[in-house]
Coordinates of C-alpha atoms and ligand atoms in Angstrom, one line a residue:
X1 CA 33.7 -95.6 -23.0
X2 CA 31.7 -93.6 -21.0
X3 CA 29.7 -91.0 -22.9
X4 CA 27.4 -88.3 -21.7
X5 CA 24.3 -86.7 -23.1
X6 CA 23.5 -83.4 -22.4
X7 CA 20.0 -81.9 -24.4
X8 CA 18.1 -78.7 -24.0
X9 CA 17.4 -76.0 -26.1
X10 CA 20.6 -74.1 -25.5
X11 CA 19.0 -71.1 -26.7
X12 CA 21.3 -69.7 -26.2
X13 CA 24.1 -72.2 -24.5
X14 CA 25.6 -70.2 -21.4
X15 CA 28.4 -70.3 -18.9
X16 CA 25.8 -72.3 -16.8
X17 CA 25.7 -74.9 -19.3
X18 CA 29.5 -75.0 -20.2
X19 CA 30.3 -75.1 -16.2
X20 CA 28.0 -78.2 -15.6
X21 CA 29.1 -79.9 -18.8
X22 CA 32.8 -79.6 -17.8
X23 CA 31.9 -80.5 -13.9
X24 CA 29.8 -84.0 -15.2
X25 CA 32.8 -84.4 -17.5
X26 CA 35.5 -84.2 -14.6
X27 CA 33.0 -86.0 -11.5
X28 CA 32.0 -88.8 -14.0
X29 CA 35.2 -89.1 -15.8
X30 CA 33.3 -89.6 -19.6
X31 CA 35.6 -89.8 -22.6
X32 CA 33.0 -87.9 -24.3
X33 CA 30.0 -85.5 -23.9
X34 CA 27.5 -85.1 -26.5
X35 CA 25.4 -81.2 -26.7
X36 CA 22.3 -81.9 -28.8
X37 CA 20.4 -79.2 -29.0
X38 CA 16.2 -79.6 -29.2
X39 CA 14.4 -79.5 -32.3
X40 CA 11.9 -76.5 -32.6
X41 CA 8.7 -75.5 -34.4
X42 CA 9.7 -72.7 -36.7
X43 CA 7.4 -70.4 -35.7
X44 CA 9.6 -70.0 -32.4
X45 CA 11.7 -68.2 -34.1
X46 CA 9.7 -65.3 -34.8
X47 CA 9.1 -64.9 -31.0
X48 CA 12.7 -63.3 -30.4
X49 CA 14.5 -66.7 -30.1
X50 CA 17.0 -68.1 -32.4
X51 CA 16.9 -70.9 -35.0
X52 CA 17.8 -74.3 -35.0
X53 CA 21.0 -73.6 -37.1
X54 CA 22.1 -70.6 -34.8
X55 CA 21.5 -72.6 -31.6
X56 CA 23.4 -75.6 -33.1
X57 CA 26.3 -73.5 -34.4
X58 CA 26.5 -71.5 -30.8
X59 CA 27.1 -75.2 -29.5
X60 CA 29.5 -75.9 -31.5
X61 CA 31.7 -73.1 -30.9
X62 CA 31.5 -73.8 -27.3
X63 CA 32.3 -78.0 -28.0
X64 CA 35.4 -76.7 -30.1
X65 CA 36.8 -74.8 -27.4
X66 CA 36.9 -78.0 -25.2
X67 CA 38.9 -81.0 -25.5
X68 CA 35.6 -84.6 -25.2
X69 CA 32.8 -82.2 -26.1
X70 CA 30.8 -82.5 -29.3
X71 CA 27.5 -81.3 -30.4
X72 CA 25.4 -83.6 -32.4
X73 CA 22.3 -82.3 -35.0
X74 CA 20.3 -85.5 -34.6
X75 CA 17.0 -83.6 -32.9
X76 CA 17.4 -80.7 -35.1
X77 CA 17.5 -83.8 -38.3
X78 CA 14.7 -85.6 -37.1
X79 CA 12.4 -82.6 -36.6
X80 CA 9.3 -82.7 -34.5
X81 CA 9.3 -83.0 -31.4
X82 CA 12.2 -84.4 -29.1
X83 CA 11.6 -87.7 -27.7
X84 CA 14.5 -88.4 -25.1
X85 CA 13.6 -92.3 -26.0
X86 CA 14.4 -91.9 -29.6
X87 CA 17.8 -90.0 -28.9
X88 CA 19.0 -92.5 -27.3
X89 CA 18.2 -95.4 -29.4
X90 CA 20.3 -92.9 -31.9
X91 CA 22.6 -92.8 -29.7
X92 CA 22.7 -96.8 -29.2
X93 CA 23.4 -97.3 -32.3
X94 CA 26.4 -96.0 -32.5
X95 CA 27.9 -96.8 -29.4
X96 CA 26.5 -100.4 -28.7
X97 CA 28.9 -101.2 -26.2
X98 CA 29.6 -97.9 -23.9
X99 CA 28.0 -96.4 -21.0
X100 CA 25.7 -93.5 -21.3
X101 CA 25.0 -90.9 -18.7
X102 CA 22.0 -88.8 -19.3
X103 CA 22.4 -85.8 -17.6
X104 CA 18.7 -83.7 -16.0
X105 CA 18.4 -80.5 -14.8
X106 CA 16.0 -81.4 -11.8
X107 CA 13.1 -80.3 -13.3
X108 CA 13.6 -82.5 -16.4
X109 CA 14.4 -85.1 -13.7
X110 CA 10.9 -85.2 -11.6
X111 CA 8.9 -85.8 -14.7
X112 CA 11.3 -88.0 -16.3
X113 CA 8.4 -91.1 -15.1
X114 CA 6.2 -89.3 -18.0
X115 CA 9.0 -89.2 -20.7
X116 CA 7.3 -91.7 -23.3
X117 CA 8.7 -95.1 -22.8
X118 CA 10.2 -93.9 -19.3
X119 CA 11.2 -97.5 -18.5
X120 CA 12.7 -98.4 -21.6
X121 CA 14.7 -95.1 -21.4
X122 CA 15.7 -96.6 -17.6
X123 CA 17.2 -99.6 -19.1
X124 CA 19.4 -97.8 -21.5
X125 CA 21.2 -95.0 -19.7
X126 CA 22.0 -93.7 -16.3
X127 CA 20.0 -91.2 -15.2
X128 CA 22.4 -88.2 -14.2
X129 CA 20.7 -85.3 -12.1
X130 CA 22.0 -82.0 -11.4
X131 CA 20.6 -79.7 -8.8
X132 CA 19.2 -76.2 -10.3
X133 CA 19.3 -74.6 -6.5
X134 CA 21.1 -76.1 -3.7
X135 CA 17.4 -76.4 -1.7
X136 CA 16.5 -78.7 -3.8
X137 CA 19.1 -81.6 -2.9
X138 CA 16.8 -83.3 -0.5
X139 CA 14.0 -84.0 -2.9
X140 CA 16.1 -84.7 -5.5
X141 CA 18.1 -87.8 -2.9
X142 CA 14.4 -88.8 -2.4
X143 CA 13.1 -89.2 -5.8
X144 CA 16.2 -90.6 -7.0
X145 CA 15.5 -93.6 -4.7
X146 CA 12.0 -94.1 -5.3
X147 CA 13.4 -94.4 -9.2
X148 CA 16.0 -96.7 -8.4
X149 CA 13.6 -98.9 -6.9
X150 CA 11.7 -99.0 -10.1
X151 CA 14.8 -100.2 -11.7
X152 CA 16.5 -96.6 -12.9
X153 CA 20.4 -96.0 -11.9
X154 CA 20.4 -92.9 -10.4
X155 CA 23.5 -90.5 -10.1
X156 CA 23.1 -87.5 -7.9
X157 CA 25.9 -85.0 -8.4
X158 CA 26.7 -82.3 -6.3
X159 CA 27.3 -79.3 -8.1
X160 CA 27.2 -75.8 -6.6
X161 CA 24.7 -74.8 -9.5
X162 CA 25.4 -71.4 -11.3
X163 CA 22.0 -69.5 -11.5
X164 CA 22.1 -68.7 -15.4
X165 CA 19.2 -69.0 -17.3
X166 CA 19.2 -68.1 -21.0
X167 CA 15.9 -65.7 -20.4
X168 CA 17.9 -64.0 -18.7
X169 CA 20.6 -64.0 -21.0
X170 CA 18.1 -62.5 -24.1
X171 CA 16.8 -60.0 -21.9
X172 CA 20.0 -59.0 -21.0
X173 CA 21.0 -58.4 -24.4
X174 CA 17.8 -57.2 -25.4
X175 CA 18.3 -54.1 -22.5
X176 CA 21.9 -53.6 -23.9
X177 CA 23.4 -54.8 -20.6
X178 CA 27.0 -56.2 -19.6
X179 CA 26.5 -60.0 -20.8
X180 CA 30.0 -61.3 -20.4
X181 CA 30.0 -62.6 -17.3
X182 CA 27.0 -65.2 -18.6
X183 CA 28.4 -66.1 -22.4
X184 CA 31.9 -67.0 -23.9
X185 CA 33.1 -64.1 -25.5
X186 CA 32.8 -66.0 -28.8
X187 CA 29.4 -67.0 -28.4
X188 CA 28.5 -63.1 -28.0
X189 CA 30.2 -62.4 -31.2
X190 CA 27.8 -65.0 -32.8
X191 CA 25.4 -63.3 -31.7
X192 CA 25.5 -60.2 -32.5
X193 CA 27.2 -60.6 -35.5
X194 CA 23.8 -62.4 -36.6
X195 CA 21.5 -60.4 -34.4
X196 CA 20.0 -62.4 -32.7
X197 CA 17.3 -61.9 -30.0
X198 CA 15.8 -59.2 -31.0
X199 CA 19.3 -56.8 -31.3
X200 CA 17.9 -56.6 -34.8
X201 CA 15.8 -53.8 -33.3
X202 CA 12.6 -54.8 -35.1
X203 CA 11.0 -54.4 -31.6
X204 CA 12.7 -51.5 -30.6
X205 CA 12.1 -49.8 -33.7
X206 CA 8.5 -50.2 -33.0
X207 CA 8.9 -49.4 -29.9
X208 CA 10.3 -45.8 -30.7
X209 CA 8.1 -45.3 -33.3
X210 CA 5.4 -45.3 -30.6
X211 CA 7.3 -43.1 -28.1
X212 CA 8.3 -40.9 -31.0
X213 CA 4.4 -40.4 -32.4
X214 CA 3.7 -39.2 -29.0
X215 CA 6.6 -36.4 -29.0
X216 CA 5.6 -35.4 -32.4
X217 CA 3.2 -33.7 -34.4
X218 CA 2.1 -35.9 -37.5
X219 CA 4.1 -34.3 -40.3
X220 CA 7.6 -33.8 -38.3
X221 CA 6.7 -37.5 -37.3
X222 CA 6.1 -38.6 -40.9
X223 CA 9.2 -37.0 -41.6
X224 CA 11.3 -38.5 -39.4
X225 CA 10.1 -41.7 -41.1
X226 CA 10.9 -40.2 -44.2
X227 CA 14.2 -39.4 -43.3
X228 CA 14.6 -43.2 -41.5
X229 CA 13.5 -44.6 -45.0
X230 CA 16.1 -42.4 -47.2
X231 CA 19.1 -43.1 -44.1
X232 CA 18.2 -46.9 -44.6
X233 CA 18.8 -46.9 -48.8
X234 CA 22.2 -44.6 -48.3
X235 CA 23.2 -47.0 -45.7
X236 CA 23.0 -49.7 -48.2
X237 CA 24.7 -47.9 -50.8
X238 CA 27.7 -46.9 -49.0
X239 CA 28.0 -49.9 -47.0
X240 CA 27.0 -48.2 -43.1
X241 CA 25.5 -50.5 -40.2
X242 CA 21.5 -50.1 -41.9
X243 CA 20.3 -50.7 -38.2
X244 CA 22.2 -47.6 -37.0
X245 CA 20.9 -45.7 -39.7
X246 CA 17.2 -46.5 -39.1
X247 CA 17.0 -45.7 -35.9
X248 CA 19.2 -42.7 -36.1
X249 CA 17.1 -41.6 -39.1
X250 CA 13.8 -42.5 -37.0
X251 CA 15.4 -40.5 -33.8
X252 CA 17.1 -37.2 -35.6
X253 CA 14.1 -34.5 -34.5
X254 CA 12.9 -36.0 -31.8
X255 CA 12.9 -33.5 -29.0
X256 CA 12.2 -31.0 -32.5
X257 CA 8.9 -30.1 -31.0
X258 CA 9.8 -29.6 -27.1
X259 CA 9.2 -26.6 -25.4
X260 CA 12.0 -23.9 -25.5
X261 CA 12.2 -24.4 -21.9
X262 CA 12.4 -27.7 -21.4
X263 CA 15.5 -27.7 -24.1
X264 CA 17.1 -25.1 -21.6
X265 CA 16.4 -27.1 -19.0
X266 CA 18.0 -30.3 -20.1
X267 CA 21.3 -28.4 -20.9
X268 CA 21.1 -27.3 -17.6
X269 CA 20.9 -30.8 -16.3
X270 CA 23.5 -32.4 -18.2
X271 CA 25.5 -29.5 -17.8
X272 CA 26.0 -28.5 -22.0
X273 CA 27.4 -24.7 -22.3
X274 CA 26.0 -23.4 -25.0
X275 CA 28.0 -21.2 -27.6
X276 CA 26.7 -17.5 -28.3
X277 CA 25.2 -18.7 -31.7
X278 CA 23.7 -21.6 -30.5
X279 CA 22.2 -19.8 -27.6
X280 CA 20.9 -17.5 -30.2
X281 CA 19.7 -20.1 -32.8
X282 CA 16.9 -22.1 -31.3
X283 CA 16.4 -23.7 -34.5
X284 CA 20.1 -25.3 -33.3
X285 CA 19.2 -26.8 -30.4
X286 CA 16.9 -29.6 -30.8
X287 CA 20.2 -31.4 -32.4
X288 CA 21.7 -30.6 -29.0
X289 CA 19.6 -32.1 -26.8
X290 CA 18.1 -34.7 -28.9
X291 CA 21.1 -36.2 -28.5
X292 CA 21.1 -36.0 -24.8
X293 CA 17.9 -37.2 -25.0
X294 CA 18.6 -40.2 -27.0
X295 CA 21.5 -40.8 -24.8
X296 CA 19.8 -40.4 -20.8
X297 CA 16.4 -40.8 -22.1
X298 CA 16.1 -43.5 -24.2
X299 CA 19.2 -45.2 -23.3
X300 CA 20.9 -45.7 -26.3
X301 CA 24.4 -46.3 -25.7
X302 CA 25.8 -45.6 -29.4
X303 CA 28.3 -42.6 -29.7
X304 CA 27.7 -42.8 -33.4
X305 CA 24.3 -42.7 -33.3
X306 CA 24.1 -40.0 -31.0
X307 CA 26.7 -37.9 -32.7
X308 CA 24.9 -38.4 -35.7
X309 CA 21.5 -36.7 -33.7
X310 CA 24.0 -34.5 -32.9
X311 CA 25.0 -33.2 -36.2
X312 CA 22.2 -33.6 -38.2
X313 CA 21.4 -29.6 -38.4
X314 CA 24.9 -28.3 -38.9
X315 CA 27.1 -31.1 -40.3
X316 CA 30.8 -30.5 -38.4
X317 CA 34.6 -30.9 -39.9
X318 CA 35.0 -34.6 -39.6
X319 CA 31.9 -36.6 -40.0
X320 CA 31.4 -40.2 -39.8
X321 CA 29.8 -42.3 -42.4
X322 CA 26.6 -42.6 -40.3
X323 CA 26.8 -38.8 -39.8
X324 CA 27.2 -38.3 -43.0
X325 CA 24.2 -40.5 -43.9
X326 CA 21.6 -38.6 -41.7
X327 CA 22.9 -35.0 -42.4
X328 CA 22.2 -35.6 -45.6
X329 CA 18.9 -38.0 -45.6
X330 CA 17.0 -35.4 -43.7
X331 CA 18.3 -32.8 -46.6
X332 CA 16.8 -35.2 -49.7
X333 CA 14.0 -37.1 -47.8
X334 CA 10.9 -37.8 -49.8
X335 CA 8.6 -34.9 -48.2
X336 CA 11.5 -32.5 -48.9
X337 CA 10.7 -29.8 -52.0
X338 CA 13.3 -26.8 -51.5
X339 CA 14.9 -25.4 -54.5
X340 CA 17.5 -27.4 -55.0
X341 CA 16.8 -30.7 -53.6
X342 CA 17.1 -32.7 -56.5
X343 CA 20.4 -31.8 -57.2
X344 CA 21.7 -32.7 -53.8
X345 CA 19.5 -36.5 -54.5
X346 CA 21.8 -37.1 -57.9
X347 CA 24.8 -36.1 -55.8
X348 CA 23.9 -38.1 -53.0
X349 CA 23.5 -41.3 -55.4
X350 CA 27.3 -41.1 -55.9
X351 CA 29.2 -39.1 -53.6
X352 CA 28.2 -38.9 -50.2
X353 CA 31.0 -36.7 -49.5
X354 CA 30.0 -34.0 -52.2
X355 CA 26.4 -34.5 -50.5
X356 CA 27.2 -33.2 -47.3
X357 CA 29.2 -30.4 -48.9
X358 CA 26.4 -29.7 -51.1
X359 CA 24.0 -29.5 -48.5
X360 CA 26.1 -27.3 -46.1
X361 CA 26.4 -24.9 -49.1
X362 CA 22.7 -24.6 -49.4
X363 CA 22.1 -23.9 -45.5
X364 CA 24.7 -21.0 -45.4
X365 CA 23.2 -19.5 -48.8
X366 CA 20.0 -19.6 -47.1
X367 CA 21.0 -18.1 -43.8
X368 CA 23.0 -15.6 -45.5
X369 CA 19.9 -14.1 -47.2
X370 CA 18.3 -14.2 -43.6
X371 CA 21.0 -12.3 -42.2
X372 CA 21.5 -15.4 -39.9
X373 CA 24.4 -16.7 -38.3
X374 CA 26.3 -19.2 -39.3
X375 CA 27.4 -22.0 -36.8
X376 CA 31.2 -22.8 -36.9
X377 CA 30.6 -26.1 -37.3
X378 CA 28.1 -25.5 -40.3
X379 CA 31.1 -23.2 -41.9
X380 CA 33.8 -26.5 -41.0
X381 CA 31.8 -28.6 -42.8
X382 CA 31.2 -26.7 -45.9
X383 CA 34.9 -26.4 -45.8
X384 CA 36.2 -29.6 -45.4
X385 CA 33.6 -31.1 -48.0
X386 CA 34.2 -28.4 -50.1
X387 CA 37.9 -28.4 -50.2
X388 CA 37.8 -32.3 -51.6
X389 CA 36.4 -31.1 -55.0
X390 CA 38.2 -27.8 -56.2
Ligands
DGI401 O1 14.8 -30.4 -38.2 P1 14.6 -30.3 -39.7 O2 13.7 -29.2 -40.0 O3 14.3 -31.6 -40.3 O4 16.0 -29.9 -40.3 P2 17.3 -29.3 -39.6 O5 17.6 -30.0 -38.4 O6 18.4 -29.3 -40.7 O7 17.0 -27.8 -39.3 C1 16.9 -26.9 -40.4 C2 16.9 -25.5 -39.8 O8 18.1 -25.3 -39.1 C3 16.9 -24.5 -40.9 O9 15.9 -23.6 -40.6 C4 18.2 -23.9 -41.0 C5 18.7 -24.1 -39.6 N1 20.2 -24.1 -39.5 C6 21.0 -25.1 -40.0 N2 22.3 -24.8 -39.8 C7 22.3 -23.6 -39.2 C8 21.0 -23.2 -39.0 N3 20.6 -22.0 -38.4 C9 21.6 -21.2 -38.0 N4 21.3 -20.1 -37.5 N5 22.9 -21.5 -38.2 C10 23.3 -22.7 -38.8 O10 24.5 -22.9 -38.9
FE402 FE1 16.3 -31.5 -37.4
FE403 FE1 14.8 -33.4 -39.8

């Protein structure tokens, strides 16, 4: 048989990878090609890259989806670092008899000479290089006969390289862009089901809190932690993405301390009519265009988070859970004391619902004895919370 061995860190594994593995497959006619994944020192981890287990499992979803491909655990097993030399005697062992094909990027390739026990390693496979840029052909011909004199086989295969790297690919999906053009659409779904590369947030969260400290004033911005901290603990009560609620939480008052003008100017800009009450209401209009601001500003690209900015002041007729969440974290945050608040915190333990209706109730009994208006959307929510409990 002729088997292939394909290493790296695969971190993650991309449509670079899976196009050279199926093209070594196809110009080198192996019955088999084995992914192994690099071991890595924990601590890597931490550093916005992905565990062993993760990368290993990303492989496999890719070697499942192809007919000869297999991923094997035994750097991640053995731990340390990855001598090429001992994966092969690994390797060896099993199949005694076969041909093995270890397939380079180039760079791996021109320091394979100070790979330990580099001519042992020459004995044992063929060395298979791919170019990473089509310039680099000539050198690659070159060295590849200067290590066949020193008794390597050499394969040079000429593949027309994709230019993925998977630095690119975490940055990508750190920024929020379009990735599917660079990973399996399964291999995306792994990872952001297990959030990896930082689309936990931890980063960004720290990163808002700075821009967010410099917007506000030190109680609104203790607050808005506050308010982050009480979304997070009714997110895990009633089963919302806790992420989402953070950051929504974190976000909710952010433009709260902008200039009246600038608030005019940015519905100006992004073209928001304003209704009579709101125009009349200023205390309205930092939901407005914190939104916007959340949205063109900060470039989050959540409708739900946004809406949940949004809403946060008046509540409206049909909220989302997330909505809900933030309405009524900002109403029973820990710096909160109003009349009332305590009663709205039992409510909100079991009924989120009742919570939001609760909550609208108390803003319209306060405006009323302001002689305030009411907004429309304030009144639809009292209603429609309401109207579930009489
Ligand atoms: O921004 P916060 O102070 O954390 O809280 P918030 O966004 O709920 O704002 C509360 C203020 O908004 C409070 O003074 C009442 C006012 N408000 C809420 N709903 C309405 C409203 N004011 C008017 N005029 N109409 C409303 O429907
Ligand atoms: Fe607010
Ligand atoms: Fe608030």
């Amino acid at each position: 048989m002729k088997i292939g061995i394909f290493g790296g860190s695969f971190d993650p594994i991309h449509n670079g990878h899976i196009n050279l593995a199926l093209s070594v497959i196809d110009m080198l006619t192996l019955n088999k090609l084995i992914i192994i994944p690099a071991s890595s020192p924990p601590h890597k981890e931490i550093s916005g890259l992905a565990s062993k287990n993760d990368r290993f499992n990303m492989c496999s979803i890719v070697a499942n989806c192809y007919d000869g491909m297999e991923v094997s655990c035994m750097e991640i097993k053995r731990g340390g670092k990855s001598y090429t030399i001992d994966t092969l005697k690994e390797i060896r062992s099993v199949y005694k008899d076969d041909e093995i094909y270890l397939i380079l990027g180039s760079d791996m390739f021109f320091s394979i000479k100070d790979f330990k026990c580099s001519s042992e390693i020459f004995k044992m496979c063929t060395l298979c290089v791919v170019p990473r840029r089509a310039q680099e052909t000539d050198c690659i011909r070159e060295y590849a006969s200067f290590l066949r004199n020193i008794g390597a086989s050499v394969v040079v295969l000429d593949i027309a390289p994709i230019e993925i790297s998977s630095t690119q690919v975490r940055e990508r999906l750190k920024s929020n862009r379009d990735i599917s053009k660079f990973l399996p659409g399964n291999v995306e779904q792994y990872i952001r089901e297990k959030r990896l590369y930082g689309l936990g947030g931890e980063y960004l969260i720290k990163e808002y809190k700075s821009i967010l400290s410099k917007l506000l004033d030190k109680n609104r911005y203790s607050h808005s932690i506050k308010v982050s901290e009480k979304a997070i603990y009714l997110a895990k009560k009633y089963g919302v993405d806790v992420r989402k609620a953070e950051l929504a939480g974190l976000l909710h008052d952010i433009t709260k301390q902008m200039p009246d003008k600038e608030h005019l100017i940015m519905f100006e800009k992004y073209n928001i009519k304003l209704s009579d009450i709101e125009l009349k209401n200023k205390k309205l209009w930092h939901a407005i265009s914190g939104a916007l601001y959340i949205k063109n500003i900060l470039k989050i690209d959540d409708e739900d988070i946004m809406n949940s900015v949004r809403y946060h002041t008046t509540g409206r007729e049909n909220m989302s859970e997330l909505e809900k969440i933030i309405f009524v974290a900002d109403f029973i945050s820990d710096d909160r004391v109003f009349n009332g608040v305590e009663t709205i915190r039992e409510i909100a333990e079991d009924n989120l619902d009742k919570a939001v209706a609760k909550g609208a109730s108390i803003t319209i009994v306060h405006l009323l004895e302001k002689n305030k208006l009411i907004d429309h959307n304030t009144l639809s929510a009292y209603n429609r919370y309401t109207s579930n409990f009489i």
